[in-house]
Amino acid sequence: DLNGNGVIDTSNDANGDNQIQPNEMLPFGQDECVMFTVYPGGSCARALGVDADNHVWVGMWSQMKLRRLTPETGDQTHEVAIPGNPYGLVLDGEGVVWVSGRGGNKLIRVDPNVDPPEVTSWTPPCGSLYGITVDMLGKVWIGHYSDHCITRFDPLTNQFSTITQNLGGHCPRGMAGSTDGFMYSGLGCSGSQQIAKVDINTLQVSLVDISPGTTPIGVALDANGYVWAVNNSTSNATKVDPHTGEKFGPYPVGQGPYTYSDMTGYALQNFTAPQGSYTTTLGGWSEIRVK
């Protein structure tokens, strides 16, 4: 409450049309739900991810650099030069940053657990790198937009697997893995009405219909295991049960939505910084003696 009026002033849907229109948005610097705005240096902050300590990693496309920013103020703690232009990034359970280097066609690994951070890279068998994520086994997945394929990288063997089944003519962009052993990709060719579902063990691919939504660039899972497809051409999002094909929506989200990241935080909560609890029963004693 920066102005002390007793409420958190923020942009809202004043006319109830389910969209926040430009005239319903507060001027820059007045929205109190925005903690801070920071300019990390350079131009085109393209890739972004959050680590287990809630620091933000930003990939600067033009500079070919990663910057790590504090969650409290956005101050920079690390600056790392990388051998490619970052398009997307993800952090695995060991705190390692994986970068989709669309500019330069490189998969880039940055390990900030050593000082200085260690940087290595590989050239995938497909080009046109787009979205990137990790799965439940710690393997790295990349969507290759105009090359119509998906690749999986195993950090233990440094080997790629190339997946093309049912992807001819499709454009894998955003990537999202589930905790039940599947990987999903938004097939974002203009006019597409399908997402890909890949078994992470067999690498078999099936297609899931999300019509009438069109051009699903980004995909993400929610806490109940439903997949959300963000449909750029139809300006909406479709919720789908990936195992039964049941669809919900589509829901209007504003003009030309575009994402290929972990927009729900599912990967962060399950793979980057897993959280949970367990209950166990311990055996006791049949009698107690007091001496």
Short mmCIF file of C-alpha atoms in Angstrom, two decimals:
data_model
loop_
_atom_site.label_atom_id
_atom_site.label_comp_id
_atom_site.label_asym_id
_atom_site.label_seq_id
_atom_site.Cartn_x
_atom_site.Cartn_y
_atom_site.Cartn_z
CA ASP A 1 0.00 0.00 0.00
CA LEU A 2 2.42 2.63 -1.24
CA ASN A 3 -0.03 5.54 -1.11
CA GLY A 4 -1.44 4.63 2.33
CA ASN A 5 -5.10 4.54 1.29
CA GLY A 6 -5.77 1.19 2.95
CA VAL A 7 -6.12 -0.91 -0.21
CA ILE A 8 -3.78 -2.50 -2.75
CA ASP A 9 -4.44 -0.51 -5.92
CA THR A 10 -4.10 -2.63 -9.04
CA SER A 11 -5.49 -2.96 -12.54
CA ASN A 12 -8.86 -4.70 -12.66
CA ASP A 13 -11.76 -5.63 -14.91
CA ALA A 14 -13.93 -2.63 -14.11
CA ASN A 15 -16.64 -3.28 -16.73
CA GLY A 16 -16.90 -7.03 -16.17
CA ASP A 17 -16.11 -8.15 -19.73
CA ASN A 18 -13.47 -10.66 -18.53
CA GLN A 19 -10.64 -8.62 -20.02
CA ILE A 20 -8.50 -5.85 -18.55
CA GLN A 21 -8.62 -3.21 -21.25
CA PRO A 22 -5.90 -0.56 -21.69
CA ASN A 23 -8.13 2.12 -20.13
CA GLU A 24 -8.57 -0.12 -17.04
CA MET A 25 -4.83 -0.37 -16.40
CA LEU A 26 -3.10 1.88 -13.91
CA PRO A 27 -0.29 4.13 -15.14
CA PHE A 28 3.24 2.77 -14.96
CA GLY A 29 4.55 2.80 -11.38
CA GLN A 30 1.11 3.02 -9.71
CA ASP A 31 0.10 -0.67 -9.68
CA GLU A 32 0.82 -1.82 -6.11
CA CYS A 33 0.80 -5.51 -7.08
CA VAL A 34 4.06 -4.85 -8.93
CA MET A 35 6.81 -5.13 -6.31
CA PHE A 36 9.49 -3.51 -8.45
CA THR A 37 10.59 -2.98 -12.02
CA VAL A 38 14.23 -3.51 -12.87
CA TYR A 39 16.32 -2.94 -16.00
CA PRO A 40 19.12 -5.53 -15.80
CA GLY A 41 21.14 -3.99 -18.63
CA GLY A 42 21.28 -4.76 -22.31
CA SER A 43 18.30 -5.20 -24.59
CA CYS A 44 15.69 -7.90 -25.22
CA ALA A 45 15.28 -9.78 -21.94
CA ARG A 46 13.97 -12.93 -23.62
CA ALA A 47 14.38 -16.00 -21.40
CA LEU A 48 13.38 -16.18 -17.74
CA GLY A 49 13.26 -18.74 -14.95
CA VAL A 50 13.18 -18.98 -11.16
CA ASP A 51 15.59 -21.03 -9.05
CA ALA A 52 14.97 -22.88 -5.79
CA ASP A 53 15.98 -19.78 -3.78
CA ASN A 54 13.45 -17.64 -5.69
CA HIS A 55 16.15 -15.76 -7.58
CA VAL A 56 15.25 -14.85 -11.15
CA TRP A 57 17.51 -15.83 -14.04
CA VAL A 58 17.10 -13.61 -17.09
CA GLY A 59 18.50 -14.39 -20.53
CA MET A 60 19.53 -11.29 -22.47
CA TRP A 61 19.18 -12.13 -26.17
CA SER A 62 21.30 -9.41 -27.73
CA GLN A 63 24.12 -9.59 -25.19
CA MET A 64 24.24 -13.43 -25.03
CA LYS A 65 24.31 -13.25 -21.23
CA LEU A 66 22.44 -14.59 -18.22
CA ARG A 67 21.80 -12.40 -15.20
CA ARG A 68 20.69 -13.64 -11.78
CA LEU A 69 18.53 -11.16 -9.82
CA THR A 70 17.49 -11.12 -6.17
CA PRO A 71 13.79 -11.64 -5.37
CA GLU A 72 13.64 -8.69 -2.97
CA THR A 73 14.97 -5.85 -5.13
CA GLY A 74 16.05 -7.24 -8.48
CA ASP A 75 19.72 -6.50 -7.78
CA GLN A 76 22.14 -8.57 -9.85
CA THR A 77 24.20 -11.30 -8.18
CA HIS A 78 25.62 -13.08 -11.26
CA GLU A 79 26.40 -12.24 -14.85
CA VAL A 80 27.35 -15.14 -17.13
CA ALA A 81 28.35 -14.95 -20.81
CA ILE A 82 26.99 -17.81 -22.92
CA PRO A 83 27.79 -19.03 -26.46
CA GLY A 84 24.37 -18.31 -27.98
CA ASN A 85 21.32 -16.06 -27.90
CA PRO A 86 18.97 -17.27 -25.14
CA TYR A 87 15.35 -17.87 -26.14
CA GLY A 88 14.14 -19.88 -23.16
CA LEU A 89 15.61 -21.36 -20.01
CA VAL A 90 14.80 -23.79 -17.23
CA LEU A 91 16.45 -24.83 -13.96
CA ASP A 92 16.76 -28.45 -12.92
CA GLY A 93 16.69 -29.97 -9.43
CA GLU A 94 20.44 -29.42 -9.00
CA GLY A 95 20.17 -25.69 -9.65
CA VAL A 96 21.73 -25.98 -13.12
CA VAL A 97 20.43 -23.55 -15.75
CA TRP A 98 19.61 -25.00 -19.19
CA VAL A 99 19.24 -22.55 -22.06
CA SER A 100 17.54 -22.90 -25.41
CA GLY A 101 20.03 -21.02 -27.58
CA ARG A 102 17.86 -20.31 -30.60
CA GLY A 103 20.44 -17.85 -31.86
CA GLY A 104 23.39 -20.16 -32.58
CA ASN A 105 21.43 -23.45 -32.31
CA LYS A 106 22.98 -24.44 -28.97
CA LEU A 107 21.76 -26.23 -25.88
CA ILE A 108 23.67 -24.41 -23.16
CA ARG A 109 24.34 -25.60 -19.62
CA VAL A 110 25.31 -23.13 -16.88
CA ASP A 111 26.25 -24.54 -13.48
CA PRO A 112 26.17 -21.74 -10.86
CA ASN A 113 27.11 -24.18 -8.08
CA VAL A 114 30.78 -23.58 -8.88
CA ASP A 115 32.66 -20.28 -8.92
CA PRO A 116 32.90 -19.02 -11.57
CA PRO A 117 29.82 -20.69 -13.10
CA GLU A 118 30.72 -23.47 -15.52
CA VAL A 119 29.39 -23.08 -19.07
CA THR A 120 29.16 -25.93 -21.60
CA SER A 121 27.14 -26.35 -24.79
CA TRP A 122 26.03 -28.90 -27.37
CA THR A 123 24.55 -28.69 -30.87
CA PRO A 124 21.23 -30.60 -31.03
CA PRO A 125 20.38 -32.76 -34.05
CA CYS A 126 17.51 -30.37 -34.88
CA GLY A 127 17.73 -26.60 -35.25
CA SER A 128 15.21 -23.78 -34.70
CA LEU A 129 15.27 -24.17 -30.88
CA TYR A 130 12.26 -22.80 -29.01
CA GLY A 131 10.78 -23.88 -25.66
CA ILE A 132 12.76 -25.88 -23.11
CA THR A 133 11.99 -27.78 -19.90
CA VAL A 134 13.12 -30.70 -17.74
CA ASP A 135 11.20 -33.87 -16.96
CA MET A 136 10.74 -35.93 -13.78
CA LEU A 137 13.95 -37.85 -14.55
CA GLY A 138 16.09 -34.73 -14.94
CA LYS A 139 16.34 -34.94 -18.72
CA VAL A 140 16.13 -31.81 -20.85
CA TRP A 141 13.52 -31.37 -23.59
CA ILE A 142 13.50 -28.85 -26.44
CA GLY A 143 10.84 -27.97 -28.99
CA HIS A 144 12.25 -27.27 -32.46
CA TYR A 145 9.76 -24.97 -34.15
CA SER A 146 10.35 -25.02 -37.92
CA ASP A 147 12.33 -28.29 -37.89
CA HIS A 148 9.18 -30.19 -36.79
CA CYS A 149 10.87 -32.26 -34.10
CA ILE A 150 11.45 -32.55 -30.36
CA THR A 151 14.75 -33.52 -28.78
CA ARG A 152 15.54 -35.02 -25.39
CA PHE A 153 18.98 -34.58 -23.85
CA ASP A 154 20.34 -36.93 -21.17
CA PRO A 155 22.81 -35.03 -18.90
CA LEU A 156 24.28 -38.34 -17.69
CA THR A 157 25.36 -39.50 -21.15
CA ASN A 158 25.38 -36.16 -23.04
CA GLN A 159 23.29 -37.86 -25.73
CA PHE A 160 20.31 -36.52 -27.67
CA SER A 161 17.22 -38.46 -28.73
CA THR A 162 15.30 -37.12 -31.74
CA ILE A 163 11.50 -37.42 -31.80
CA THR A 164 9.61 -36.92 -35.06
CA GLN A 165 6.67 -39.36 -34.84
CA ASN A 166 3.40 -37.60 -35.84
CA LEU A 167 5.21 -34.24 -35.92
CA GLY A 168 5.55 -33.82 -39.69
CA GLY A 169 4.18 -30.40 -40.58
CA HIS A 170 3.75 -29.49 -36.89
CA CYS A 171 5.75 -26.85 -35.03
CA PRO A 172 6.76 -27.81 -31.47
CA ARG A 173 7.21 -24.66 -29.39
CA GLY A 174 6.43 -24.60 -25.66
CA MET A 175 7.30 -27.69 -23.59
CA ALA A 176 5.80 -28.94 -20.30
CA GLY A 177 6.39 -32.23 -18.46
CA SER A 178 4.08 -34.00 -16.01
CA THR A 179 4.78 -36.05 -12.91
CA ASP A 180 3.08 -39.11 -14.45
CA GLY A 181 5.64 -39.56 -17.20
CA PHE A 182 4.53 -37.47 -20.16
CA MET A 183 5.88 -34.46 -22.01
CA TYR A 184 3.59 -31.99 -23.80
CA SER A 185 4.34 -29.50 -26.55
CA GLY A 186 2.35 -26.70 -28.09
CA LEU A 187 2.26 -27.34 -31.83
CA GLY A 188 2.32 -23.70 -32.79
CA CYS A 189 2.20 -23.68 -36.58
CA SER A 190 -0.33 -21.06 -37.68
CA GLY A 191 -3.77 -22.69 -37.71
CA SER A 192 -2.83 -25.78 -35.70
CA GLN A 193 -5.41 -27.17 -33.26
CA GLN A 194 -3.33 -29.87 -31.58
CA ILE A 195 -0.72 -30.39 -28.89
CA ALA A 196 1.75 -33.27 -28.72
CA LYS A 197 1.80 -35.82 -25.89
CA VAL A 198 5.06 -37.79 -25.60
CA ASP A 199 5.71 -40.79 -23.36
CA ILE A 200 9.06 -39.92 -21.76
CA ASN A 201 10.10 -43.59 -21.59
CA THR A 202 9.03 -44.96 -24.98
CA LEU A 203 9.15 -41.59 -26.84
CA GLN A 204 5.86 -42.48 -28.55
CA VAL A 205 3.90 -39.42 -29.68
CA SER A 206 0.13 -38.92 -29.81
CA LEU A 207 -1.74 -35.76 -30.74
CA VAL A 208 -4.38 -34.16 -28.50
CA ASP A 209 -7.09 -31.98 -30.05
CA ILE A 210 -7.68 -28.55 -28.45
CA SER A 211 -10.09 -27.10 -31.06
CA PRO A 212 -11.64 -24.60 -31.44
CA GLY A 213 -8.49 -23.08 -29.97
CA THR A 214 -5.93 -22.37 -32.69
CA THR A 215 -2.12 -21.99 -32.77
CA PRO A 216 -1.25 -23.29 -29.27
CA ILE A 217 2.22 -21.83 -28.72
CA GLY A 218 2.53 -22.47 -24.98
CA VAL A 219 1.44 -25.36 -22.78
CA ALA A 220 1.51 -25.81 -18.99
CA LEU A 221 0.05 -28.15 -16.40
CA ASP A 222 -2.03 -27.21 -13.40
CA ALA A 223 -2.08 -28.78 -9.94
CA ASN A 224 -4.76 -31.29 -11.00
CA GLY A 225 -2.80 -32.57 -14.01
CA TYR A 226 -4.83 -30.79 -16.68
CA VAL A 227 -2.93 -29.30 -19.61
CA TRP A 228 -3.56 -25.68 -20.59
CA ALA A 229 -2.91 -24.64 -24.18
CA VAL A 230 -2.45 -20.93 -24.87
CA ASN A 231 -3.93 -20.25 -28.30
CA ASN A 232 -2.33 -17.30 -30.06
CA SER A 233 -4.58 -17.03 -33.12
CA THR A 234 -7.90 -17.31 -31.24
CA SER A 235 -6.82 -15.23 -28.20
CA ASN A 236 -7.90 -17.82 -25.67
CA ALA A 237 -6.77 -20.79 -23.58
CA THR A 238 -8.07 -24.37 -23.64
CA LYS A 239 -7.99 -26.73 -20.66
CA VAL A 240 -7.81 -30.42 -21.58
CA ASP A 241 -7.62 -33.74 -19.79
CA PRO A 242 -4.65 -35.24 -21.66
CA HIS A 243 -5.69 -38.83 -20.92
CA THR A 244 -9.38 -38.68 -21.86
CA GLY A 245 -9.36 -35.80 -24.34
CA GLU A 246 -12.13 -33.96 -22.46
CA LYS A 247 -11.90 -30.22 -23.14
CA PHE A 248 -12.93 -27.18 -21.13
CA GLY A 249 -13.30 -23.68 -22.51
CA PRO A 250 -11.82 -22.08 -24.46
CA TYR A 251 -11.47 -19.09 -22.17
CA PRO A 252 -10.75 -15.56 -23.49
CA VAL A 253 -7.43 -14.20 -22.22
CA GLY A 254 -6.79 -11.03 -24.24
CA GLN A 255 -5.41 -10.34 -27.67
CA GLY A 256 -2.69 -12.56 -29.15
CA PRO A 257 -1.51 -14.50 -26.04
CA TYR A 258 2.03 -15.77 -26.37
CA THR A 259 4.01 -17.87 -23.93
CA TYR A 260 6.30 -20.89 -24.01
CA SER A 261 7.37 -20.90 -20.37
CA ASP A 262 6.38 -22.51 -17.06
CA MET A 263 3.46 -20.10 -16.70
CA THR A 264 1.75 -22.07 -13.89
CA GLY A 265 4.89 -22.83 -11.86
CA TYR A 266 4.29 -26.59 -12.21
CA ALA A 267 7.87 -27.33 -13.28
CA LEU A 268 9.23 -25.09 -10.52
CA GLN A 269 7.18 -26.83 -7.82
CA ASN A 270 7.78 -30.38 -9.05
CA PHE A 271 11.18 -30.48 -10.75
CA THR A 272 13.26 -27.38 -9.93
CA ALA A 273 12.36 -27.14 -6.24
CA PRO A 274 10.19 -30.18 -5.39
CA GLN A 275 7.88 -29.71 -2.42
CA GLY A 276 5.71 -32.15 -0.53
CA SER A 277 5.18 -34.08 2.67
CA TYR A 278 4.92 -37.67 3.81
CA THR A 279 3.52 -39.56 6.80
CA THR A 280 5.05 -42.66 8.36
CA THR A 281 4.07 -44.92 11.25
CA LEU A 282 6.79 -45.98 13.69
CA GLY A 283 6.52 -49.14 15.79
CA GLY A 284 6.11 -48.65 19.54
CA TRP A 285 6.25 -50.82 22.66
CA SER A 286 3.70 -53.20 24.10
CA GLU A 287 4.29 -52.09 27.71
CA ILE A 288 5.93 -49.34 29.69
CA ARG A 289 7.85 -50.02 32.89
CA VAL A 290 8.40 -47.33 35.47
CA LYS A 291 11.31 -47.79 37.79
#
